[in-house]
C-alpha atoms as one frame of an Amber mdcrd trajectory, in Angstrom:
protein
   0.000   0.000   0.000   1.360   3.423  -0.955   1.957   5.758   1.967   1.221
   9.457   1.735   3.424  12.187   3.136   2.879  15.920   3.668   5.598  17.764
   1.750   4.445  21.324   2.215   1.859  23.396   4.047   0.614  26.919   3.490
  -1.945  29.409   4.743  -3.222  32.807   3.742  -5.574  35.315   5.356  -6.652
  38.713   4.015  -4.925  41.838   5.310  -8.072  43.527   6.625  -8.659  42.864
  10.351 -12.103  43.172  11.941 -11.895  43.246  15.735 -14.652  42.560  18.225
 -14.743  46.285  18.899 -15.362  46.835  15.196 -18.234  44.349  15.292 -19.670
  46.027  18.366 -19.670  49.339  16.510 -21.848  47.720  13.825 -24.684  47.399
  16.368 -25.056  43.622  16.258 -26.405  43.395  19.824 -23.167  41.960  21.237
 -20.246  43.700  22.870 -16.583  42.843  22.358 -16.177  41.115  25.718 -19.270
  38.974  25.181 -17.892  37.711  21.858 -14.512  36.817  23.349 -15.856  35.105
  26.471 -18.455  33.109  24.545 -16.463  32.245  21.418 -12.788  32.799  22.255
 -12.409  35.149  19.268 -10.828  38.612  19.395 -10.539  39.367  15.688 -10.975
  37.914  12.224  -9.770  38.657   8.677 -12.150  39.960   6.031 -11.539  39.816
   2.288 -11.968  43.010   0.308 -14.752  43.479  -2.220 -12.890  42.001  -5.192
 -10.946  39.327  -3.286 -12.583  35.935  -3.675 -12.146  32.394  -2.376  -9.935
  31.313  -5.281  -7.630  34.295  -4.637  -7.058  33.228  -1.036  -6.660  29.601
  -2.093  -4.059  30.575  -4.676  -1.800  32.233  -2.102  -2.011  29.303   0.332
  -1.324  26.867  -2.520   1.735  28.812  -3.651   3.173  28.687  -0.126   2.613
  24.941   0.164   4.138  24.231  -3.258   7.169  26.410  -2.497   7.703  24.694
   0.848   7.515  21.339  -0.923  10.292  22.519  -3.292   8.063  21.848  -6.297
   6.700  23.767  -9.244   3.019  24.127 -10.057   3.567  21.885 -13.088   4.470
  19.030 -10.715   0.944  18.909  -9.247  -1.070  15.978 -10.617  -4.333  16.702
  -8.837  -6.036  19.596  -7.030  -8.725  18.837  -4.452 -10.473  21.941  -3.171
 -13.035  22.229  -0.388 -15.098  25.367  -0.042 -18.481  26.488   1.142 -18.220
  29.798  -0.729 -17.106  29.332  -4.369 -16.422  32.405  -6.482 -19.129  31.260
  -8.892 -21.011  28.102  -9.838 -18.934  27.450 -12.975 -15.968  27.214 -13.464
 -15.475  25.359 -10.213 -12.968  26.794  -7.720 -10.348  24.079  -8.202 -10.307
  24.872 -11.934  -9.870  28.570 -11.199  -6.950  27.824  -8.878  -5.427  25.475
 -11.457  -5.476  28.221 -14.083  -4.074  30.873 -11.745  -1.330  28.517 -10.544
  -0.372  27.355 -14.016  -0.779  23.713 -12.972  -1.542  22.653 -16.514  -1.676
  18.867 -16.053  -3.611  18.746 -12.784  -6.896  16.879 -12.459  -9.454  18.977
 -10.551 -11.935  17.887  -7.906 -14.223  20.028  -5.751 -15.732  18.879  -2.455
 -18.787  20.204  -0.660 -19.107  18.647   2.772 -20.036  21.660   4.819 -17.051
  22.725   6.884 -15.622  19.187   6.958 -14.423  19.469   3.382 -10.687  19.790
   4.047 -10.671  16.571   6.090 -12.649  14.847   3.338 -10.069  16.180   0.887
  -7.196  14.570   2.781  -8.996  11.251   2.889  -9.909  11.441  -0.794  -6.262
  12.142  -1.591  -5.240   9.099   0.430  -7.626   6.809  -1.441  -6.609   8.326
  -4.775  -2.998   7.379  -4.039  -4.103   3.785  -3.537  -6.129   3.676  -6.750
  -4.108   5.761  -9.217  -0.435   4.880  -9.614   0.106   7.731 -12.073  -0.785
  10.352  -9.463   2.118  11.287  -7.223   1.534  14.889  -6.072  -1.822  16.135
  -4.788  -2.657  19.654  -3.641  -5.478  19.777  -1.069  -6.953  23.214  -0.336
  -9.537  24.446   2.144 -10.697  28.027   1.610 -13.699  30.191   2.375 -14.838
  33.799   2.277 -17.728  33.556   4.717 -17.879  37.330   4.982 -19.441  37.517
   1.517 -22.471  35.398   2.470 -22.993  36.628   6.027 -25.767  38.824   7.337
 -23.783  41.343   9.364 -26.804  42.160  11.499 -27.254  38.530  12.579 -25.210
  38.119  15.755 -25.306  34.323  15.688 -23.830  34.240  12.193 -21.407  37.141
  12.042 -19.716  36.992  15.472 -17.441  34.100  14.559 -16.886  34.102  10.806
 -13.611  35.010   9.153 -11.992  34.506   5.753  -8.907  32.416   5.015  -7.268
  29.547   3.132  -4.916  26.687   3.870  -3.242  24.028   1.734  -1.229  20.808
   1.957   0.947  19.298  -0.761   0.791  15.516  -0.479   3.151  13.069  -2.118
   3.875   9.374  -2.151   6.284   8.560   0.664   9.720   7.332  -0.328  10.734
   4.414   1.909  14.071   6.139   2.563  12.391   9.450   3.435  10.953   8.599
   6.828  11.473  12.026   8.386   8.442  13.473   6.609   4.925  13.502   8.003
   2.907  10.385   7.221  -0.855  10.357   6.755  -1.966   7.138   8.417  -5.697
   6.963   7.785  -9.036   8.608   8.368 -12.690   7.922   8.965 -15.930   9.565
   7.781 -19.370   9.655   9.319 -22.700  11.313   8.668 -25.633  11.967  10.970
 -28.990  13.291   9.872 -29.869  16.703  11.244 -33.195  17.033  12.964 -33.210
  20.796  12.399 -32.577  21.774   8.769 -34.136  25.227   8.945 -30.759  26.991
   9.123 -28.052  27.388   6.528 -28.253  29.705   3.532 -31.317  31.142   1.923
 -32.333  29.634  -1.435 -30.045  30.319  -4.389 -31.712  32.173  -7.254 -30.873
  30.839 -10.718 -31.488  32.977 -13.768 -33.363  36.187 -12.968 -32.578  37.506
  -9.491 -35.525  39.273  -7.849 -34.844  42.777  -6.581 -33.501  42.834  -3.040
 -32.949  39.080  -2.805 -29.750  37.743  -1.236 -28.361  34.370  -0.244 -26.823
  34.685   3.193 -25.550  32.364   5.890 -27.385  32.021   9.173 -26.858  29.607
  12.036 -28.568  27.851  14.910 -25.435  27.852  17.029 -26.774  26.014  20.081
 -28.199  23.150  17.995 -24.949  22.676  16.064 -22.940  22.898  19.285 -24.933
  20.030  20.776 -24.535  17.981  17.578 -20.744  18.355  17.619 -20.375  17.641
  21.336 -22.090  14.281  20.768 -20.682  13.380  17.377 -16.993  14.292  17.532
 -15.970  12.127  20.527 -17.606   9.070  18.932 -15.734   9.702  15.699 -12.360
  10.243  17.408 -12.676   6.994  19.356 -13.508   5.083  16.165 -10.499   6.588
  14.383  -8.101   5.710  17.203  -9.305   2.117  17.169  -8.736   2.039  13.413
  -5.124   3.278  13.594  -4.432   1.436  16.879  -3.529   4.507  18.926  -4.425
   5.026  22.561  -5.951   8.376  23.512  -2.915   9.229  25.622  -0.553   8.628
  22.710  -1.994  11.525  20.704   0.052  14.680  21.203  -2.314  17.190  19.624
  -5.971  17.365  18.621  -7.201  20.014  16.212 -10.977  20.318  16.265 -13.214
  22.671  14.234 -12.173  26.160  15.302 -15.695  27.377  15.908 -15.896  28.091
  19.595 -13.409  27.859  22.462 -16.063  26.572  24.858 -16.890  23.749  22.432
 -13.228  22.739  22.199 -12.824  22.735  25.975 -15.953  20.603  26.317 -14.639
  18.141  23.721 -11.382  17.834  25.670 -13.355  16.963  28.799 -15.521  14.458
  26.921 -12.419  12.712  25.528 -10.519  12.843  28.814  -7.544  14.726  27.394
  -5.623  17.680  28.874  -6.887  21.055  27.682  -3.456  21.950  26.315  -3.714
  19.082  23.807  -6.791  20.691  22.218  -5.169  23.345  20.057  -6.965  26.642
  19.387  -6.239  29.403  16.928  -9.616  31.095  16.426  -8.625  34.017  18.668
  -6.824  35.689  15.745  -8.734  34.353  12.755 -12.272  33.516  13.811 -13.941
  30.508  12.251 -12.683  30.107   8.692 -14.726  27.012   7.820 -12.822  24.732
   5.416  -9.621  26.684   6.066  -9.637  26.336   9.843  -7.773  23.002  10.040
  -4.855  23.799   7.692  -4.538  27.273   9.218  -4.420  25.726  12.697  -1.783
  23.214  11.564   0.343  26.012  10.089   0.065  28.015  13.299   0.794  24.993
  15.493   3.966  24.249  13.523   5.061  27.895  13.646   4.481  28.090  17.402
   6.177  24.764  18.131   2.977  23.130  19.370   3.260  20.500  16.614   6.720
  18.946  16.314   8.449  16.137  14.476   7.472  12.785  15.967   4.102  14.010
  17.259   0.847  12.218  16.631  -1.957  14.567  15.622  -5.664  14.056  14.981
  -7.548  16.533  12.769 -11.336  16.644  13.005 -13.595  18.355  10.502 -17.321
  18.774  10.982 -19.901  20.420   8.779 -23.578  21.134   8.666 -25.439  18.195
   7.333 -23.956  16.781   9.648 -20.711  15.492   8.113 -17.735  14.386  10.175
 -14.258  13.357   9.102 -11.246  12.685  11.321  -7.717  11.949  10.147  -4.599
  10.670  11.892  -1.126  11.930  11.002   2.302  11.113  12.386   3.992  14.471
  12.051   7.502  14.817  10.693   9.867  17.448   9.385   8.063  19.704   6.927
  10.823  21.903   5.496
């Protein structure tokens, strides 16, 4: 069986910073302290008017490819997960392919709520097993939630931020054991009892005056779904890869809410310091939150060579995907 290694990682966030104080000034019925104490977020990045999901994805992809010491032409496949594509057609992975100049790359787009990046890693892993001609896969998670958010809806706008993250994955050389190795993953889906939240209907063809398609959220309902679903998924994954809970050095959960992450740590019986958080600076960036958190953890020294890390994605639907990685030296 072919093993898959992580050769390069990258992340990108827009330059514009929106603080909690800035949100408070927008009269959303929440003050800055309330947002921080309830969500663990102090600020988030917001893309400018003509900066779209594929633009953010492009910058993260370039970083990952450069770190992998490759050229765009070396990429055989691009898997992109997003909740907020630039447009319906061409698909975002095709837009990134063109902007990168990755002329030979096969393109695949994933829509699995905010679990898409984890699904992308697992799809890359299975592609390596099935397609011997594919050696280098670029997996991207990117979103510009700010463009589909009602900025007067406190439940929706308090947490969202824009960003992108990317991994370059390659077949592992047997003599190259110092690189990170993707061991395996597991997917799960649970039916939602409450499907009244999400985005408003998309209008095809003629768009009625004043109509918009915006994101809204039933935060408490989703919180309860994740508190139940994620621990079950993590335990199943650890049984699959034959790790004990105590052997895992770092867990990266969906970066939605600091209280949720602390509650997950308690439910799994792990120390709070093993549940990494990075939403304080970036907010919840949906499909980008996991690769951004990995990039930050590596930069801060929280994720080191030899560590075992579990990444958990979860999206409305409800989709879950957890992956296990033995971390190595990413140049």
